[in-house]
Amino acid sequence: MSVPLPDLPAASGSHGGIPGSPARPVSIAGVGGYAPSRVMTNHELETMVETSDEWITTRTGIRERRIAAPDEASSDLALKASRCALEQAGIHPRDIDLIIVPTATPDMIFPGTACILQDRLGATSAGAFDLSSACTGFIYGAATATGLIASGMYDTVLVAAAECMSRIVDWNDRSTCILFGDGAGAAVFRPGDETSRFLGFELGTDGSGGDLLKIPSSGSRIPPSPESVENGQQYIQMAGGEVFKFAVRIVVDASLAVLEKCGFTPSDVDWFIPHQANIRIIDAAVKRLGFSPERVVTNVDRYGNTSAASIPLALDELRRDGRVQKGDLVLMVGFGAGLSWASALLRW
Ligand code: UT7
């Protein structure tokens, strides 16, 4: 849908002139999550690679993860999460202006998974594109949606993060295959008000760390060939220890940065939703930030690392079980391949 650009308010408008803070209030009108029904437990993994439930639980906090059915792809997961989010928001698909699908596991390189979703939803007025930012994808998508709505360019943006990580892990590599799972989380972004709105974002990248977490043969650098497949270059490769250290540091730094930017401190936060990669990363960051454990939202025990989907899946659970109340301050922080990081502060 094409909307004329309005006159933008001055940078020092009612939002207090906070850099990265949206001028026109933007909030989340609906959230939805979907995880495939097939559960893979740590005990099942014990039959596939040399590992143990005890090792996986103590080193990662993961007890089980969901695995997409053979005929399910990321767009199928995104569709189910999106329908929930739209229903909750009371929005008809034809009223969506733009669809963003953050994913590291698109159905295929093109057409974009967002285009497939647009068709299947019947979102006849929507533009659509995929967003490639791995585990930080949802927050990058949220920042994009918020900016487009804040500017007045769009009113309704669907951000549907969906991942079939089970399709890109090497099931013979015990150091990575135990970590990931499949799932989707979607949110409908709409104009908010002064009491319910995104307050700010902090996005960051350090591309010099790109080699620490990558899929070497997944694009133009090393096109798929019998040799690349023989070498397993189509699978995730990760320097786990390095990424771990980066993650703990950046979750703390990105949290403090967005809080400071918006004039808050950790003690103001009602709900902390970090990317769900490893409970030890979350615990270490939570300790440094001083959050009380009951304010931390986790699902890594049940879903493993669902990449871009982990934060909206957790947000959906927080909403569905009634924990989050209007006016609560919600801090979300993503980190991952890039290396990249992203934090968002939302007044629910
Ligand atoms: O979302 C993207 C961001 N990703 C992340 O944030 C992941 C960050 N990294 C991590 O979460 C952790 O580094 C891992 C969970 C991947 C690994 O945990 P770790 O405590 O760093 O273990 P390690 O890699 O240092 O390995 C310790 C030992 C090694 O054996 P040796 O060399 O000490 O004999 C590994 O071979 O554990 C071994 N090991 C395993 N043993 C049983 C590695 N994977 C397994 C396994 N089961 N699945």
JSON list of C-alpha atoms in Angstrom, two decimals, residues 65-228:
[
{"chain": "A", "resi": 65, "resn": "ARG", "atom": "CA", "xyz": [13.49, -28.87, 21.04]},
{"chain": "A", "resi": 66, "resn": "ARG", "atom": "CA", "xyz": [10.83, -28.95, 18.30]},
{"chain": "A", "resi": 67, "resn": "ILE", "atom": "CA", "xyz": [11.50, -30.31, 14.82]},
{"chain": "A", "resi": 68, "resn": "ALA", "atom": "CA", "xyz": [9.49, -29.34, 11.74]},
{"chain": "A", "resi": 69, "resn": "ALA", "atom": "CA", "xyz": [7.70, -32.16, 9.91]},
{"chain": "A", "resi": 70, "resn": "PRO", "atom": "CA", "xyz": [9.30, -33.23, 6.61]},
{"chain": "A", "resi": 71, "resn": "ASP", "atom": "CA", "xyz": [6.67, -31.29, 4.67]},
{"chain": "A", "resi": 72, "resn": "GLU", "atom": "CA", "xyz": [6.94, -28.16, 6.85]},
{"chain": "A", "resi": 73, "resn": "ALA", "atom": "CA", "xyz": [9.16, -25.21, 5.90]},
{"chain": "A", "resi": 74, "resn": "SER", "atom": "CA", "xyz": [9.69, -21.80, 7.50]},
{"chain": "A", "resi": 75, "resn": "SER", "atom": "CA", "xyz": [6.74, -20.21, 5.65]},
{"chain": "A", "resi": 76, "resn": "ASP", "atom": "CA", "xyz": [4.40, -22.85, 7.13]},
{"chain": "A", "resi": 77, "resn": "LEU", "atom": "CA", "xyz": [5.58, -21.99, 10.63]},
{"chain": "A", "resi": 78, "resn": "ALA", "atom": "CA", "xyz": [5.37, -18.25, 9.91]},
{"chain": "A", "resi": 79, "resn": "LEU", "atom": "CA", "xyz": [1.82, -18.63, 8.60]},
{"chain": "A", "resi": 80, "resn": "LYS", "atom": "CA", "xyz": [0.58, -20.22, 11.81]},
{"chain": "A", "resi": 81, "resn": "ALA", "atom": "CA", "xyz": [2.29, -17.69, 14.09]},
{"chain": "A", "resi": 82, "resn": "SER", "atom": "CA", "xyz": [1.07, -14.80, 11.90]},
{"chain": "A", "resi": 83, "resn": "ARG", "atom": "CA", "xyz": [-2.55, -15.94, 11.96]},
{"chain": "A", "resi": 84, "resn": "CYS", "atom": "CA", "xyz": [-2.44, -15.97, 15.78]},
{"chain": "A", "resi": 85, "resn": "ALA", "atom": "CA", "xyz": [-0.86, -12.51, 15.90]},
{"chain": "A", "resi": 86, "resn": "LEU", "atom": "CA", "xyz": [-3.38, -11.06, 13.42]},
{"chain": "A", "resi": 87, "resn": "GLU", "atom": "CA", "xyz": [-6.32, -12.59, 15.24]},
{"chain": "A", "resi": 88, "resn": "GLN", "atom": "CA", "xyz": [-5.14, -11.18, 18.53]},
{"chain": "A", "resi": 89, "resn": "ALA", "atom": "CA", "xyz": [-4.62, -7.76, 16.95]},
{"chain": "A", "resi": 90, "resn": "GLY", "atom": "CA", "xyz": [-8.04, -7.91, 15.23]},
{"chain": "A", "resi": 91, "resn": "ILE", "atom": "CA", "xyz": [-6.38, -7.12, 11.90]},
{"chain": "A", "resi": 92, "resn": "HIS", "atom": "CA", "xyz": [-7.52, -8.58, 8.56]},
{"chain": "A", "resi": 93, "resn": "PRO", "atom": "CA", "xyz": [-4.64, -9.70, 6.31]},
{"chain": "A", "resi": 94, "resn": "ARG", "atom": "CA", "xyz": [-5.70, -7.28, 3.56]},
{"chain": "A", "resi": 95, "resn": "ASP", "atom": "CA", "xyz": [-5.00, -4.40, 5.96]},
{"chain": "A", "resi": 96, "resn": "ILE", "atom": "CA", "xyz": [-1.29, -5.28, 6.31]},
{"chain": "A", "resi": 97, "resn": "ASP", "atom": "CA", "xyz": [0.95, -2.71, 4.58]},
{"chain": "A", "resi": 98, "resn": "LEU", "atom": "CA", "xyz": [4.22, -4.63, 4.84]},
{"chain": "A", "resi": 99, "resn": "ILE", "atom": "CA", "xyz": [5.43, -8.11, 5.80]},
{"chain": "A", "resi": 100, "resn": "ILE", "atom": "CA", "xyz": [8.97, -8.65, 7.07]},
{"chain": "A", "resi": 101, "resn": "VAL", "atom": "CA", "xyz": [10.21, -12.21, 7.60]},
{"chain": "A", "resi": 102, "resn": "PRO", "atom": "CA", "xyz": [13.43, -12.38, 9.61]},
{"chain": "A", "resi": 103, "resn": "THR", "atom": "CA", "xyz": [14.89, -15.82, 8.90]},
{"chain": "A", "resi": 104, "resn": "ALA", "atom": "CA", "xyz": [18.17, -17.65, 8.46]},
{"chain": "A", "resi": 105, "resn": "THR", "atom": "CA", "xyz": [16.28, -20.56, 6.93]},
{"chain": "A", "resi": 106, "resn": "PRO", "atom": "CA", "xyz": [14.07, -19.21, 4.14]},
{"chain": "A", "resi": 107, "resn": "ASP", "atom": "CA", "xyz": [12.05, -21.76, 2.16]},
{"chain": "A", "resi": 108, "resn": "MET", "atom": "CA", "xyz": [14.51, -20.93, -0.65]},
{"chain": "A", "resi": 109, "resn": "ILE", "atom": "CA", "xyz": [16.72, -17.97, -1.62]},
{"chain": "A", "resi": 110, "resn": "PHE", "atom": "CA", "xyz": [13.93, -16.60, -3.79]},
{"chain": "A", "resi": 111, "resn": "PRO", "atom": "CA", "xyz": [11.07, -16.02, -3.90]},
{"chain": "A", "resi": 112, "resn": "GLY", "atom": "CA", "xyz": [11.36, -14.59, -0.41]},
{"chain": "A", "resi": 113, "resn": "THR", "atom": "CA", "xyz": [9.60, -16.40, 2.40]},
{"chain": "A", "resi": 114, "resn": "ALA", "atom": "CA", "xyz": [7.79, -13.11, 3.09]},
{"chain": "A", "resi": 115, "resn": "CYS", "atom": "CA", "xyz": [6.33, -13.28, -0.45]},
{"chain": "A", "resi": 116, "resn": "ILE", "atom": "CA", "xyz": [5.14, -16.84, 0.12]},
{"chain": "A", "resi": 117, "resn": "LEU", "atom": "CA", "xyz": [3.59, -15.74, 3.41]},
{"chain": "A", "resi": 118, "resn": "GLN", "atom": "CA", "xyz": [1.95, -12.72, 1.73]},
{"chain": "A", "resi": 119, "resn": "ASP", "atom": "CA", "xyz": [0.20, -15.01, -0.73]},
{"chain": "A", "resi": 120, "resn": "ARG", "atom": "CA", "xyz": [-0.87, -17.60, 1.80]},
{"chain": "A", "resi": 121, "resn": "LEU", "atom": "CA", "xyz": [-2.22, -14.99, 4.21]},
{"chain": "A", "resi": 122, "resn": "GLY", "atom": "CA", "xyz": [-4.09, -13.19, 1.43]},
{"chain": "A", "resi": 123, "resn": "ALA", "atom": "CA", "xyz": [-2.35, -9.95, 2.37]},
{"chain": "A", "resi": 124, "resn": "THR", "atom": "CA", "xyz": [-3.26, -8.38, -0.95]},
{"chain": "A", "resi": 125, "resn": "SER", "atom": "CA", "xyz": [-2.09, -4.84, -0.09]},
{"chain": "A", "resi": 126, "resn": "ALA", "atom": "CA", "xyz": [1.26, -5.77, 1.43]},
{"chain": "A", "resi": 127, "resn": "GLY", "atom": "CA", "xyz": [4.82, -5.38, 0.28]},
{"chain": "A", "resi": 128, "resn": "ALA", "atom": "CA", "xyz": [7.05, -8.17, 1.55]},
{"chain": "A", "resi": 129, "resn": "PHE", "atom": "CA", "xyz": [10.72, -8.93, 2.10]},
{"chain": "A", "resi": 130, "resn": "ASP", "atom": "CA", "xyz": [12.98, -11.26, 4.05]},
{"chain": "A", "resi": 131, "resn": "LEU", "atom": "CA", "xyz": [15.46, -9.92, 6.58]},
{"chain": "A", "resi": 132, "resn": "SER", "atom": "CA", "xyz": [18.78, -11.72, 6.99]},
{"chain": "A", "resi": 133, "resn": "SER", "atom": "CA", "xyz": [20.20, -11.02, 10.42]},
{"chain": "A", "resi": 134, "resn": "ALA", "atom": "CA", "xyz": [20.16, -14.50, 11.98]},
{"chain": "A", "resi": 135, "resn": "CYS", "atom": "CA", "xyz": [19.39, -14.46, 15.70]},
{"chain": "A", "resi": 136, "resn": "THR", "atom": "CA", "xyz": [18.97, -10.68, 15.90]},
{"chain": "A", "resi": 137, "resn": "GLY", "atom": "CA", "xyz": [16.42, -10.71, 13.07]},
{"chain": "A", "resi": 138, "resn": "PHE", "atom": "CA", "xyz": [13.30, -10.08, 15.11]},
{"chain": "A", "resi": 139, "resn": "ILE", "atom": "CA", "xyz": [14.67, -6.97, 16.80]},
{"chain": "A", "resi": 140, "resn": "TYR", "atom": "CA", "xyz": [16.08, -5.68, 13.49]},
{"chain": "A", "resi": 141, "resn": "GLY", "atom": "CA", "xyz": [12.62, -6.31, 11.99]},
{"chain": "A", "resi": 142, "resn": "ALA", "atom": "CA", "xyz": [10.94, -4.59, 14.93]},
{"chain": "A", "resi": 143, "resn": "ALA", "atom": "CA", "xyz": [13.18, -1.54, 14.52]},
{"chain": "A", "resi": 144, "resn": "THR", "atom": "CA", "xyz": [12.41, -1.42, 10.77]},
{"chain": "A", "resi": 145, "resn": "ALA", "atom": "CA", "xyz": [8.67, -1.75, 11.34]},
{"chain": "A", "resi": 146, "resn": "THR", "atom": "CA", "xyz": [8.74, 0.87, 14.06]},
{"chain": "A", "resi": 147, "resn": "GLY", "atom": "CA", "xyz": [10.68, 3.32, 11.91]},
{"chain": "A", "resi": 148, "resn": "LEU", "atom": "CA", "xyz": [8.31, 2.91, 8.97]},
{"chain": "A", "resi": 149, "resn": "ILE", "atom": "CA", "xyz": [5.23, 3.41, 11.15]},
{"chain": "A", "resi": 150, "resn": "ALA", "atom": "CA", "xyz": [6.80, 6.24, 13.16]},
{"chain": "A", "resi": 151, "resn": "SER", "atom": "CA", "xyz": [7.56, 8.10, 9.92]},
{"chain": "A", "resi": 152, "resn": "GLY", "atom": "CA", "xyz": [3.93, 7.80, 8.87]},
{"chain": "A", "resi": 153, "resn": "MET", "atom": "CA", "xyz": [4.82, 5.74, 5.80]},
{"chain": "A", "resi": 154, "resn": "TYR", "atom": "CA", "xyz": [2.86, 2.68, 6.97]},
{"chain": "A", "resi": 155, "resn": "ASP", "atom": "CA", "xyz": [0.26, 1.87, 9.61]},
{"chain": "A", "resi": 156, "resn": "THR", "atom": "CA", "xyz": [0.41, -1.91, 9.87]},
{"chain": "A", "resi": 157, "resn": "VAL", "atom": "CA", "xyz": [3.54, -4.04, 9.60]},
{"chain": "A", "resi": 158, "resn": "LEU", "atom": "CA", "xyz": [3.71, -7.77, 10.28]},
{"chain": "A", "resi": 159, "resn": "VAL", "atom": "CA", "xyz": [7.08, -9.09, 11.46]},
{"chain": "A", "resi": 160, "resn": "ALA", "atom": "CA", "xyz": [7.05, -12.90, 11.31]},
{"chain": "A", "resi": 161, "resn": "ALA", "atom": "CA", "xyz": [10.31, -14.56, 12.36]},
{"chain": "A", "resi": 162, "resn": "ALA", "atom": "CA", "xyz": [10.45, -18.22, 11.36]},
{"chain": "A", "resi": 163, "resn": "GLU", "atom": "CA", "xyz": [13.20, -20.80, 11.51]},
{"chain": "A", "resi": 164, "resn": "CYS", "atom": "CA", "xyz": [13.74, -24.41, 10.52]},
{"chain": "A", "resi": 165, "resn": "MET", "atom": "CA", "xyz": [17.17, -24.70, 12.11]},
{"chain": "A", "resi": 166, "resn": "SER", "atom": "CA", "xyz": [16.92, -28.49, 11.95]},
{"chain": "A", "resi": 167, "resn": "ARG", "atom": "CA", "xyz": [17.51, -28.18, 8.17]},
{"chain": "A", "resi": 168, "resn": "ILE", "atom": "CA", "xyz": [20.88, -26.42, 8.52]},
{"chain": "A", "resi": 169, "resn": "VAL", "atom": "CA", "xyz": [22.55, -28.27, 11.39]},
{"chain": "A", "resi": 170, "resn": "ASP", "atom": "CA", "xyz": [24.92, -31.17, 10.87]},
{"chain": "A", "resi": 171, "resn": "TRP", "atom": "CA", "xyz": [23.22, -33.99, 12.76]},
{"chain": "A", "resi": 172, "resn": "ASN", "atom": "CA", "xyz": [26.63, -35.66, 13.14]},
{"chain": "A", "resi": 173, "resn": "ASP", "atom": "CA", "xyz": [28.18, -32.62, 14.90]},
{"chain": "A", "resi": 174, "resn": "ARG", "atom": "CA", "xyz": [27.41, -32.90, 18.62]},
{"chain": "A", "resi": 175, "resn": "SER", "atom": "CA", "xyz": [28.73, -29.41, 19.35]},
{"chain": "A", "resi": 176, "resn": "THR", "atom": "CA", "xyz": [25.96, -27.75, 17.31]},
{"chain": "A", "resi": 177, "resn": "CYS", "atom": "CA", "xyz": [23.13, -30.22, 16.62]},
{"chain": "A", "resi": 178, "resn": "ILE", "atom": "CA", "xyz": [22.05, -30.30, 20.26]},
{"chain": "A", "resi": 179, "resn": "LEU", "atom": "CA", "xyz": [21.56, -26.53, 20.39]},
{"chain": "A", "resi": 180, "resn": "PHE", "atom": "CA", "xyz": [18.96, -25.60, 17.81]},
{"chain": "A", "resi": 181, "resn": "GLY", "atom": "CA", "xyz": [15.23, -26.02, 17.26]},
{"chain": "A", "resi": 182, "resn": "ASP", "atom": "CA", "xyz": [12.43, -24.96, 14.93]},
{"chain": "A", "resi": 183, "resn": "GLY", "atom": "CA", "xyz": [9.70, -22.39, 15.57]},
{"chain": "A", "resi": 184, "resn": "ALA", "atom": "CA", "xyz": [8.11, -19.09, 14.64]},
{"chain": "A", "resi": 185, "resn": "GLY", "atom": "CA", "xyz": [6.99, -15.92, 16.38]},
{"chain": "A", "resi": 186, "resn": "ALA", "atom": "CA", "xyz": [5.07, -13.05, 14.82]},
{"chain": "A", "resi": 187, "resn": "ALA", "atom": "CA", "xyz": [4.02, -9.57, 15.90]},
{"chain": "A", "resi": 188, "resn": "VAL", "atom": "CA", "xyz": [1.71, -6.96, 14.37]},
{"chain": "A", "resi": 189, "resn": "PHE", "atom": "CA", "xyz": [3.11, -3.44, 14.65]},
{"chain": "A", "resi": 190, "resn": "ARG", "atom": "CA", "xyz": [0.66, -0.53, 14.74]},
{"chain": "A", "resi": 191, "resn": "PRO", "atom": "CA", "xyz": [0.57, 3.09, 15.88]},
{"chain": "A", "resi": 192, "resn": "GLY", "atom": "CA", "xyz": [0.58, 3.13, 19.69]},
{"chain": "A", "resi": 193, "resn": "ASP", "atom": "CA", "xyz": [0.03, 5.88, 22.22]},
{"chain": "A", "resi": 194, "resn": "GLU", "atom": "CA", "xyz": [2.06, 7.61, 24.88]},
{"chain": "A", "resi": 195, "resn": "THR", "atom": "CA", "xyz": [1.41, 4.83, 27.40]},
{"chain": "A", "resi": 196, "resn": "SER", "atom": "CA", "xyz": [2.05, 1.86, 25.09]},
{"chain": "A", "resi": 197, "resn": "ARG", "atom": "CA", "xyz": [4.97, 2.22, 22.72]},
{"chain": "A", "resi": 198, "resn": "PHE", "atom": "CA", "xyz": [8.49, 1.34, 21.75]},
{"chain": "A", "resi": 199, "resn": "LEU", "atom": "CA", "xyz": [10.83, 3.68, 23.59]},
{"chain": "A", "resi": 200, "resn": "GLY", "atom": "CA", "xyz": [14.08, 2.95, 21.78]},
{"chain": "A", "resi": 201, "resn": "PHE", "atom": "CA", "xyz": [16.34, 0.56, 19.93]},
{"chain": "A", "resi": 202, "resn": "GLU", "atom": "CA", "xyz": [20.04, -0.13, 19.87]},
{"chain": "A", "resi": 203, "resn": "LEU", "atom": "CA", "xyz": [21.39, -2.02, 16.84]},
{"chain": "A", "resi": 204, "resn": "GLY", "atom": "CA", "xyz": [25.01, -3.07, 16.43]},
{"chain": "A", "resi": 205, "resn": "THR", "atom": "CA", "xyz": [27.34, -5.11, 14.25]},
{"chain": "A", "resi": 206, "resn": "ASP", "atom": "CA", "xyz": [30.93, -6.29, 14.31]},
{"chain": "A", "resi": 207, "resn": "GLY", "atom": "CA", "xyz": [31.47, -7.94, 10.94]},
{"chain": "A", "resi": 208, "resn": "SER", "atom": "CA", "xyz": [35.04, -8.80, 11.84]},
{"chain": "A", "resi": 209, "resn": "GLY", "atom": "CA", "xyz": [33.59, -11.69, 13.87]},
{"chain": "A", "resi": 210, "resn": "GLY", "atom": "CA", "xyz": [31.69, -13.13, 10.92]},
{"chain": "A", "resi": 211, "resn": "ASP", "atom": "CA", "xyz": [33.79, -16.29, 10.74]},
{"chain": "A", "resi": 212, "resn": "LEU", "atom": "CA", "xyz": [32.80, -17.30, 14.26]},
{"chain": "A", "resi": 213, "resn": "LEU", "atom": "CA", "xyz": [29.31, -18.32, 13.23]},
{"chain": "A", "resi": 214, "resn": "LYS", "atom": "CA", "xyz": [28.47, -19.05, 9.61]},
{"chain": "A", "resi": 215, "resn": "ILE", "atom": "CA", "xyz": [27.21, -21.39, 6.93]},
{"chain": "A", "resi": 216, "resn": "PRO", "atom": "CA", "xyz": [30.07, -21.28, 4.40]},
{"chain": "A", "resi": 217, "resn": "SER", "atom": "CA", "xyz": [28.23, -22.73, 1.42]},
{"chain": "A", "resi": 218, "resn": "SER", "atom": "CA", "xyz": [24.92, -20.90, 1.40]},
{"chain": "A", "resi": 219, "resn": "GLY", "atom": "CA", "xyz": [25.35, -18.20, -1.22]},
{"chain": "A", "resi": 220, "resn": "SER", "atom": "CA", "xyz": [27.62, -16.81, -3.90]},
{"chain": "A", "resi": 221, "resn": "ARG", "atom": "CA", "xyz": [30.97, -17.33, -2.13]},
{"chain": "A", "resi": 222, "resn": "ILE", "atom": "CA", "xyz": [30.88, -21.12, -2.17]},
{"chain": "A", "resi": 223, "resn": "PRO", "atom": "CA", "xyz": [27.97, -22.25, -4.34]},
{"chain": "A", "resi": 224, "resn": "PRO", "atom": "CA", "xyz": [26.72, -25.74, -3.52]},
{"chain": "A", "resi": 225, "resn": "SER", "atom": "CA", "xyz": [28.77, -28.41, -5.31]},
{"chain": "A", "resi": 226, "resn": "PRO", "atom": "CA", "xyz": [29.49, -32.09, -4.71]},
{"chain": "A", "resi": 227, "resn": "GLU", "atom": "CA", "xyz": [32.72, -30.95, -3.03]},
{"chain": "A", "resi": 228, "resn": "SER", "atom": "CA", "xyz": [31.04, -28.44, -0.69]}
]
